[in-house]
Amino acid sequence: SEGRAAIKEWCKKNHVNERALSEAKNIREQLVQVCERSGVDWKVSCGQDDAPVLKSLVRGLVLNVALLHPDGTYKQLMGPKVRRPLF
């Protein structure tokens, strides 16, 4: 359909994976449903104060943090796969 072609073109133009965009839309719809069931107004904005949003993202993604090493590999900083030194 024309709408699908437009989405595909927009994704290509903006270097966005179409499948990832679709998954993000699905997750957003699920979050809206959870908010509505919980009585949370999901339409409320934090205005210019983006700190609450950034804090939420950091808390949710902290286990995915990794450092890029000079050899081109990544080292995970937190999580069950990280081996900590004993000293």
PDB file of N, CA and C in Angstrom:
ATOM      1  N   SER A   1       0.836  -1.196   0.000  1.00  0.00           N
ATOM      2  CA  SER A   1       0.000   0.000   0.000  1.00  0.00           C
ATOM      3  C   SER A   1       0.872   1.248   0.000  1.00  0.00           C
ATOM      4  N   GLU A   2       0.265   2.379  -0.282  1.00  0.00           N
ATOM      5  CA  GLU A   2       0.997   3.642  -0.353  1.00  0.00           C
ATOM      6  C   GLU A   2       1.571   4.024   1.008  1.00  0.00           C
ATOM      7  N   GLY A   3       0.831   3.785   2.082  1.00  0.00           N
ATOM      8  CA  GLY A   3       1.305   4.100   3.428  1.00  0.00           C
ATOM      9  C   GLY A   3       2.535   3.294   3.789  1.00  0.00           C
ATOM     10  N   ARG A   4       2.530   2.030   3.447  1.00  0.00           N
ATOM     11  CA  ARG A   4       3.669   1.142   3.734  1.00  0.00           C
ATOM     12  C   ARG A   4       4.904   1.593   2.960  1.00  0.00           C
ATOM     13  N   ALA A   5       4.717   1.982   1.718  1.00  0.00           N
ATOM     14  CA  ALA A   5       5.834   2.449   0.896  1.00  0.00           C
ATOM     15  C   ALA A   5       6.411   3.740   1.470  1.00  0.00           C
ATOM     16  N   ALA A   6       5.533   4.610   1.962  1.00  0.00           N
ATOM     17  CA  ALA A   6       5.996   5.869   2.544  1.00  0.00           C
ATOM     18  C   ALA A   6       6.800   5.615   3.816  1.00  0.00           C
ATOM     19  N   ILE A   7       6.339   4.672   4.632  1.00  0.00           N
ATOM     20  CA  ILE A   7       7.064   4.324   5.855  1.00  0.00           C
ATOM     21  C   ILE A   7       8.428   3.744   5.510  1.00  0.00           C
ATOM     22  N   LYS A   8       8.441   2.859   4.528  1.00  0.00           N
ATOM     23  CA  LYS A   8       9.702   2.236   4.109  1.00  0.00           C
ATOM     24  C   LYS A   8      10.690   3.286   3.606  1.00  0.00           C
ATOM     25  N   GLU A   9      10.193   4.231   2.820  1.00  0.00           N
ATOM     26  CA  GLU A   9      11.051   5.297   2.292  1.00  0.00           C
ATOM     27  C   GLU A   9      11.550   6.200   3.423  1.00  0.00           C
ATOM     28  N   TRP A  10      10.665   6.538   4.374  1.00  0.00           N
ATOM     29  CA  TRP A  10      11.061   7.387   5.503  1.00  0.00           C
ATOM     30  C   TRP A  10      12.152   6.699   6.314  1.00  0.00           C
ATOM     31  N   CYS A  11      11.990   5.411   6.580  1.00  0.00           N
ATOM     32  CA  CYS A  11      12.994   4.656   7.332  1.00  0.00           C
ATOM     33  C   CYS A  11      14.335   4.662   6.613  1.00  0.00           C
ATOM     34  N   LYS A  12      14.302   4.453   5.312  1.00  0.00           N
ATOM     35  CA  LYS A  12      15.542   4.443   4.524  1.00  0.00           C
ATOM     36  C   LYS A  12      16.210   5.813   4.569  1.00  0.00           C
ATOM     37  N   LYS A  13      15.413   6.869   4.376  1.00  0.00           N
ATOM     38  CA  LYS A  13      15.940   8.230   4.364  1.00  0.00           C
ATOM     39  C   LYS A  13      16.544   8.620   5.708  1.00  0.00           C
ATOM     40  N   ASN A  14      15.953   8.141   6.800  1.00  0.00           N
ATOM     41  CA  ASN A  14      16.396   8.519   8.144  1.00  0.00           C
ATOM     42  C   ASN A  14      17.257   7.459   8.823  1.00  0.00           C
ATOM     43  N   HIS A  15      17.683   6.459   8.048  1.00  0.00           N
ATOM     44  CA  HIS A  15      18.573   5.403   8.545  1.00  0.00           C
ATOM     45  C   HIS A  15      17.995   4.710   9.769  1.00  0.00           C
ATOM     46  N   VAL A  16      16.702   4.353   9.694  1.00  0.00           N
ATOM     47  CA  VAL A  16      16.012   3.672  10.783  1.00  0.00           C
ATOM     48  C   VAL A  16      15.586   2.301  10.287  1.00  0.00           C
ATOM     49  N   ASN A  17      15.809   1.291  11.104  1.00  0.00           N
ATOM     50  CA  ASN A  17      15.397  -0.056  10.758  1.00  0.00           C
ATOM     51  C   ASN A  17      13.878  -0.152  10.869  1.00  0.00           C
ATOM     52  N   GLU A  18      13.243  -0.541   9.783  1.00  0.00           N
ATOM     53  CA  GLU A  18      11.772  -0.590   9.741  1.00  0.00           C
ATOM     54  C   GLU A  18      11.210  -1.555  10.780  1.00  0.00           C
ATOM     55  N   ARG A  19      11.846  -2.686  10.957  1.00  0.00           N
ATOM     56  CA  ARG A  19      11.386  -3.662  11.948  1.00  0.00           C
ATOM     57  C   ARG A  19      11.524  -3.107  13.362  1.00  0.00           C
ATOM     58  N   ALA A  20      12.619  -2.403  13.640  1.00  0.00           N
ATOM     59  CA  ALA A  20      12.820  -1.800  14.958  1.00  0.00           C
ATOM     60  C   ALA A  20      11.776  -0.720  15.223  1.00  0.00           C
ATOM     61  N   LEU A  21      11.440   0.049  14.199  1.00  0.00           N
ATOM     62  CA  LEU A  21      10.413   1.077  14.342  1.00  0.00           C
ATOM     63  C   LEU A  21       9.060   0.444  14.648  1.00  0.00           C
ATOM     64  N   SER A  22       8.746  -0.643  13.978  1.00  0.00           N
ATOM     65  CA  SER A  22       7.500  -1.356  14.210  1.00  0.00           C
ATOM     66  C   SER A  22       7.454  -1.909  15.637  1.00  0.00           C
ATOM     67  N   GLU A  23       8.573  -2.456  16.090  1.00  0.00           N
ATOM     68  CA  GLU A  23       8.650  -2.981  17.456  1.00  0.00           C
ATOM     69  C   GLU A  23       8.490  -1.861  18.481  1.00  0.00           C
ATOM     70  N   ALA A  24       9.086  -0.699  18.225  1.00  0.00           N
ATOM     71  CA  ALA A  24       8.950   0.449  19.124  1.00  0.00           C
ATOM     72  C   ALA A  24       7.492   0.898  19.205  1.00  0.00           C
ATOM     73  N   LYS A  25       6.811   0.886  18.079  1.00  0.00           N
ATOM     74  CA  LYS A  25       5.385   1.246  18.064  1.00  0.00           C
ATOM     75  C   LYS A  25       4.582   0.259  18.901  1.00  0.00           C
ATOM     76  N   ASN A  26       4.885  -1.019  18.757  1.00  0.00           N
ATOM     77  CA  ASN A  26       4.203  -2.051  19.523  1.00  0.00           C
ATOM     78  C   ASN A  26       4.439  -1.857  21.025  1.00  0.00           C
ATOM     79  N   ILE A  27       5.659  -1.581  21.405  1.00  0.00           N
ATOM     80  CA  ILE A  27       5.993  -1.365  22.817  1.00  0.00           C
ATOM     81  C   ILE A  27       5.272  -0.134  23.349  1.00  0.00           C
ATOM     82  N   ARG A  28       5.225   0.926  22.548  1.00  0.00           N
ATOM     83  CA  ARG A  28       4.526   2.141  22.964  1.00  0.00           C
ATOM     84  C   ARG A  28       3.057   1.849  23.232  1.00  0.00           C
ATOM     85  N   GLU A  29       2.437   1.084  22.349  1.00  0.00           N
ATOM     86  CA  GLU A  29       1.031   0.727  22.533  1.00  0.00           C
ATOM     87  C   GLU A  29       0.830  -0.087  23.809  1.00  0.00           C
ATOM     88  N   GLN A  30       1.760  -0.988  24.110  1.00  0.00           N
ATOM     89  CA  GLN A  30       1.679  -1.771  25.334  1.00  0.00           C
ATOM     90  C   GLN A  30       1.820  -0.872  26.564  1.00  0.00           C
ATOM     91  N   LEU A  31       2.759   0.089  26.504  1.00  0.00           N
ATOM     92  CA  LEU A  31       2.954   1.002  27.632  1.00  0.00           C
ATOM     93  C   LEU A  31       1.722   1.869  27.872  1.00  0.00           C
ATOM     94  N   VAL A  32       1.088   2.304  26.802  1.00  0.00           N
ATOM     95  CA  VAL A  32      -0.150   3.087  26.932  1.00  0.00           C
ATOM     96  C   VAL A  32      -1.210   2.253  27.639  1.00  0.00           C
ATOM     97  N   GLN A  33      -1.342   0.989  27.257  1.00  0.00           N
ATOM     98  CA  GLN A  33      -2.323   0.108  27.893  1.00  0.00           C
ATOM     99  C   GLN A  33      -2.021  -0.093  29.377  1.00  0.00           C
ATOM    100  N   VAL A  34      -0.747  -0.279  29.710  1.00  0.00           N
ATOM    101  CA  VAL A  34      -0.365  -0.452  31.111  1.00  0.00           C
ATOM    102  C   VAL A  34      -0.687   0.808  31.904  1.00  0.00           C
ATOM    103  N   CYS A  35      -0.369   1.960  31.351  1.00  0.00           N
ATOM    104  CA  CYS A  35      -0.671   3.227  32.032  1.00  0.00           C
ATOM    105  C   CYS A  35      -2.169   3.387  32.246  1.00  0.00           C
ATOM    106  N   GLU A  36      -2.959   3.087  31.236  1.00  0.00           N
ATOM    107  CA  GLU A  36      -4.406   3.232  31.355  1.00  0.00           C
ATOM    108  C   GLU A  36      -4.979   2.284  32.406  1.00  0.00           C
ATOM    109  N   ARG A  37      -4.481   1.043  32.435  1.00  0.00           N
ATOM    110  CA  ARG A  37      -4.951   0.091  33.453  1.00  0.00           C
ATOM    111  C   ARG A  37      -4.546   0.523  34.851  1.00  0.00           C
ATOM    112  N   SER A  38      -3.388   1.185  34.965  1.00  0.00           N
ATOM    113  CA  SER A  38      -2.867   1.612  36.266  1.00  0.00           C
ATOM    114  C   SER A  38      -3.392   2.972  36.696  1.00  0.00           C
ATOM    115  N   GLY A  39      -4.130   3.630  35.824  1.00  0.00           N
ATOM    116  CA  GLY A  39      -4.658   4.946  36.155  1.00  0.00           C
ATOM    117  C   GLY A  39      -3.643   6.066  36.025  1.00  0.00           C
ATOM    118  N   VAL A  40      -2.589   5.835  35.248  1.00  0.00           N
ATOM    119  CA  VAL A  40      -1.554   6.843  35.022  1.00  0.00           C
ATOM    120  C   VAL A  40      -1.872   7.590  33.734  1.00  0.00           C
ATOM    121  N   ASP A  41      -1.844   8.912  33.792  1.00  0.00           N
ATOM    122  CA  ASP A  41      -2.104   9.713  32.595  1.00  0.00           C
ATOM    123  C   ASP A  41      -0.840   9.740  31.742  1.00  0.00           C
ATOM    124  N   TRP A  42      -0.842   8.969  30.672  1.00  0.00           N
ATOM    125  CA  TRP A  42       0.350   8.848  29.829  1.00  0.00           C
ATOM    126  C   TRP A  42       0.541  10.053  28.917  1.00  0.00           C
ATOM    127  N   LYS A  43      -0.424  10.955  28.901  1.00  0.00           N
ATOM    128  CA  LYS A  43      -0.326  12.140  28.049  1.00  0.00           C
ATOM    129  C   LYS A  43       0.368  13.310  28.745  1.00  0.00           C
ATOM    130  N   VAL A  44       0.624  13.173  30.047  1.00  0.00           N
ATOM    131  CA  VAL A  44       1.251  14.247  30.803  1.00  0.00           C
ATOM    132  C   VAL A  44       2.685  14.435  30.326  1.00  0.00           C
ATOM    133  N   SER A  45       3.083  15.672  30.189  1.00  0.00           N
ATOM    134  CA  SER A  45       4.433  16.003  29.731  1.00  0.00           C
ATOM    135  C   SER A  45       5.253  16.559  30.881  1.00  0.00           C
ATOM    136  N   CYS A  46       6.545  16.353  30.819  1.00  0.00           N
ATOM    137  CA  CYS A  46       7.432  16.959  31.819  1.00  0.00           C
ATOM    138  C   CYS A  46       7.944  18.308  31.310  1.00  0.00           C
ATOM    139  N   GLY A  47       7.375  18.784  30.206  1.00  0.00           N
ATOM    140  CA  GLY A  47       7.748  20.098  29.674  1.00  0.00           C
ATOM    141  C   GLY A  47       9.196  20.135  29.249  1.00  0.00           C
ATOM    142  N   GLN A  48       9.887  21.160  29.657  1.00  0.00           N
ATOM    143  CA  GLN A  48      11.297  21.337  29.291  1.00  0.00           C
ATOM    144  C   GLN A  48      12.236  20.551  30.198  1.00  0.00           C
ATOM    145  N   ASP A  49      11.728  20.012  31.303  1.00  0.00           N
ATOM    146  CA  ASP A  49      12.554  19.260  32.251  1.00  0.00           C
ATOM    147  C   ASP A  49      12.663  17.814  31.777  1.00  0.00           C
ATOM    148  N   ASP A  50      13.744  17.494  31.063  1.00  0.00           N
ATOM    149  CA  ASP A  50      13.903  16.145  30.538  1.00  0.00           C
ATOM    150  C   ASP A  50      14.609  15.212  31.504  1.00  0.00           C
ATOM    151  N   ALA A  51      14.983  15.688  32.696  1.00  0.00           N
ATOM    152  CA  ALA A  51      15.694  14.864  33.674  1.00  0.00           C
ATOM    153  C   ALA A  51      14.916  13.603  34.063  1.00  0.00           C
ATOM    154  N   PRO A  52      13.590  13.672  34.329  1.00  0.00           N
ATOM    155  CA  PRO A  52      12.881  12.439  34.683  1.00  0.00           C
ATOM    156  C   PRO A  52      12.925  11.380  33.577  1.00  0.00           C
ATOM    157  N   VAL A  53      12.839  11.814  32.347  1.00  0.00           N
ATOM    158  CA  VAL A  53      12.885  10.871  31.226  1.00  0.00           C
ATOM    159  C   VAL A  53      14.280  10.258  31.117  1.00  0.00           C
ATOM    160  N   LEU A  54      15.303  11.077  31.229  1.00  0.00           N
ATOM    161  CA  LEU A  54      16.675  10.572  31.138  1.00  0.00           C
ATOM    162  C   LEU A  54      16.984   9.609  32.279  1.00  0.00           C
ATOM    163  N   LYS A  55      16.526   9.930  33.494  1.00  0.00           N
ATOM    164  CA  LYS A  55      16.748   9.038  34.640  1.00  0.00           C
ATOM    165  C   LYS A  55      16.080   7.683  34.405  1.00  0.00           C
ATOM    166  N   SER A  56      14.874   7.713  33.868  1.00  0.00           N
ATOM    167  CA  SER A  56      14.164   6.460  33.595  1.00  0.00           C
ATOM    168  C   SER A  56      14.902   5.627  32.556  1.00  0.00           C
ATOM    169  N   LEU A  57      15.384   6.276  31.500  1.00  0.00           N
ATOM    170  CA  LEU A  57      16.136   5.563  30.469  1.00  0.00           C
ATOM    171  C   LEU A  57      17.413   4.953  31.031  1.00  0.00           C
ATOM    172  N   VAL A  58      18.133   5.726  31.830  1.00  0.00           N
ATOM    173  CA  VAL A  58      19.385   5.228  32.403  1.00  0.00           C
ATOM    174  C   VAL A  58      19.115   4.045  33.323  1.00  0.00           C
ATOM    175  N   ARG A  59      18.096   4.155  34.166  1.00  0.00           N
ATOM    176  CA  ARG A  59      17.763   3.051  35.067  1.00  0.00           C
ATOM    177  C   ARG A  59      17.378   1.798  34.291  1.00  0.00           C
ATOM    178  N   GLY A  60      16.679   1.965  33.190  1.00  0.00           N
ATOM    179  CA  GLY A  60      16.250   0.817  32.407  1.00  0.00           C
ATOM    180  C   GLY A  60      17.340   0.208  31.550  1.00  0.00           C
ATOM    181  N   LEU A  61      18.320   1.011  31.160  1.00  0.00           N
ATOM    182  CA  LEU A  61      19.339   0.539  30.231  1.00  0.00           C
ATOM    183  C   LEU A  61      20.714   0.329  30.846  1.00  0.00           C
ATOM    184  N   VAL A  62      20.854   0.546  32.153  1.00  0.00           N
ATOM    185  CA  VAL A  62      22.171   0.496  32.782  1.00  0.00           C
ATOM    186  C   VAL A  62      22.850  -0.868  32.601  1.00  0.00           C
ATOM    187  N   LEU A  63      22.082  -1.942  32.543  1.00  0.00           N
ATOM    188  CA  LEU A  63      22.688  -3.262  32.371  1.00  0.00           C
ATOM    189  C   LEU A  63      23.227  -3.483  30.966  1.00  0.00           C
ATOM    190  N   ASN A  64      22.912  -2.591  30.035  1.00  0.00           N
ATOM    191  CA  ASN A  64      23.399  -2.715  28.663  1.00  0.00           C
ATOM    192  C   ASN A  64      24.633  -1.855  28.379  1.00  0.00           C
ATOM    193  N   VAL A  65      25.150  -1.183  29.382  1.00  0.00           N
ATOM    194  CA  VAL A  65      26.279  -0.280  29.184  1.00  0.00           C
ATOM    195  C   VAL A  65      27.557  -1.080  28.946  1.00  0.00           C
ATOM    196  N   ALA A  66      28.331  -0.644  27.954  1.00  0.00           N
ATOM    197  CA  ALA A  66      29.598  -1.298  27.645  1.00  0.00           C
ATOM    198  C   ALA A  66      30.597  -0.238  27.193  1.00  0.00           C
ATOM    199  N   LEU A  67      31.873  -0.552  27.371  1.00  0.00           N
ATOM    200  CA  LEU A  67      32.952   0.336  26.927  1.00  0.00           C
ATOM    201  C   LEU A  67      33.609  -0.240  25.684  1.00  0.00           C
ATOM    202  N   LEU A  68      33.925   0.631  24.747  1.00  0.00           N
ATOM    203  CA  LEU A  68      34.641   0.226  23.544  1.00  0.00           C
ATOM    204  C   LEU A  68      36.134   0.213  23.854  1.00  0.00           C
ATOM    205  N   HIS A  69      36.775  -0.926  23.633  1.00  0.00           N
ATOM    206  CA  HIS A  69      38.212  -1.070  23.875  1.00  0.00           C
ATOM    207  C   HIS A  69      38.982  -0.748  22.597  1.00  0.00           C
ATOM    208  N   PRO A  70      40.270  -0.434  22.727  1.00  0.00           N
ATOM    209  CA  PRO A  70      41.078  -0.079  21.546  1.00  0.00           C
ATOM    210  C   PRO A  70      41.101  -1.156  20.457  1.00  0.00           C
ATOM    211  N   ASP A  71      40.929  -2.419  20.850  1.00  0.00           N
ATOM    212  CA  ASP A  71      40.945  -3.487  19.840  1.00  0.00           C
ATOM    213  C   ASP A  71      39.614  -3.638  19.108  1.00  0.00           C
ATOM    214  N   GLY A  72      38.641  -2.760  19.408  1.00  0.00           N
ATOM    215  CA  GLY A  72      37.356  -2.782  18.716  1.00  0.00           C
ATOM    216  C   GLY A  72      36.292  -3.634  19.382  1.00  0.00           C
ATOM    217  N   THR A  73      36.628  -4.261  20.506  1.00  0.00           N
ATOM    218  CA  THR A  73      35.647  -5.071  21.225  1.00  0.00           C
ATOM    219  C   THR A  73      34.987  -4.223  22.311  1.00  0.00           C
ATOM    220  N   TYR A  74      33.848  -4.706  22.799  1.00  0.00           N
ATOM    221  CA  TYR A  74      33.128  -4.025  23.869  1.00  0.00           C
ATOM    222  C   TYR A  74      33.205  -4.845  25.144  1.00  0.00           C
ATOM    223  N   LYS A  75      33.299  -4.178  26.276  1.00  0.00           N
ATOM    224  CA  LYS A  75      33.328  -4.831  27.580  1.00  0.00           C
ATOM    225  C   LYS A  75      32.126  -4.351  28.368  1.00  0.00           C
ATOM    226  N   GLN A  76      31.241  -5.288  28.732  1.00  0.00           N
ATOM    227  CA  GLN A  76      30.048  -4.973  29.498  1.00  0.00           C
ATOM    228  C   GLN A  76      30.462  -4.507  30.897  1.00  0.00           C
ATOM    229  N   LEU A  77      29.841  -3.432  31.398  1.00  0.00           N
ATOM    230  CA  LEU A  77      30.214  -2.875  32.694  1.00  0.00           C
ATOM    231  C   LEU A  77      29.448  -3.489  33.854  1.00  0.00           C
ATOM    232  N   MET A  78      28.216  -3.902  33.620  1.00  0.00           N
ATOM    233  CA  MET A  78      27.390  -4.462  34.684  1.00  0.00           C
ATOM    234  C   MET A  78      26.668  -5.685  34.161  1.00  0.00           C
ATOM    235  N   GLY A  79      26.102  -6.454  35.080  1.00  0.00           N
ATOM    236  CA  GLY A  79      25.305  -7.599  34.689  1.00  0.00           C
ATOM    237  C   GLY A  79      25.928  -8.916  35.081  1.00  0.00           C
ATOM    238  N   PRO A  80      25.218 -10.009  34.834  1.00  0.00           N
ATOM    239  CA  PRO A  80      25.670 -11.331  35.290  1.00  0.00           C
ATOM    240  C   PRO A  80      26.904 -11.868  34.579  1.00  0.00           C
ATOM    241  N   LYS A  81      27.216 -11.373  33.386  1.00  0.00           N
ATOM    242  CA  LYS A  81      28.354 -11.903  32.631  1.00  0.00           C
ATOM    243  C   LYS A  81      29.673 -11.236  32.991  1.00  0.00           C
ATOM    244  N   VAL A  82      29.616 -10.176  33.803  1.00  0.00           N
ATOM    245  CA  VAL A  82      30.823  -9.434  34.153  1.00  0.00           C
ATOM    246  C   VAL A  82      31.532 -10.129  35.302  1.00  0.00           C
ATOM    247  N   ARG A  83      32.811 -10.378  35.129  1.00  0.00           N
ATOM    248  CA  ARG A  83      33.622 -10.978  36.201  1.00  0.00           C
ATOM    249  C   ARG A  83      34.397  -9.861  36.875  1.00  0.00           C
ATOM    250  N   ARG A  84      34.168  -9.731  38.142  1.00  0.00           N
ATOM    251  CA  ARG A  84      34.836  -8.682  38.932  1.00  0.00           C
ATOM    252  C   ARG A  84      36.136  -9.241  39.517  1.00  0.00           C
ATOM    253  N   PRO A  85      37.175  -8.403  39.595  1.00  0.00           N
ATOM    254  CA  PRO A  85      38.408  -8.836  40.240  1.00  0.00           C
ATOM    255  C   PRO A  85      38.165  -9.082  41.734  1.00  0.00           C
ATOM    256  N   LEU A  86      38.880 -10.014  42.322  1.00  0.00           N
ATOM    257  CA  LEU A  86      38.696 -10.354  43.736  1.00  0.00           C
ATOM    258  C   LEU A  86      39.384  -9.390  44.688  1.00  0.00           C
ATOM    259  N   PHE A  87      40.223  -8.510  44.192  1.00  0.00           N
ATOM    260  CA  PHE A  87      40.937  -7.566  45.067  1.00  0.00           C
ATOM    261  C   PHE A  87      40.249  -6.257  45.168  1.00  0.00           C
TER     262      PHE A  87
END
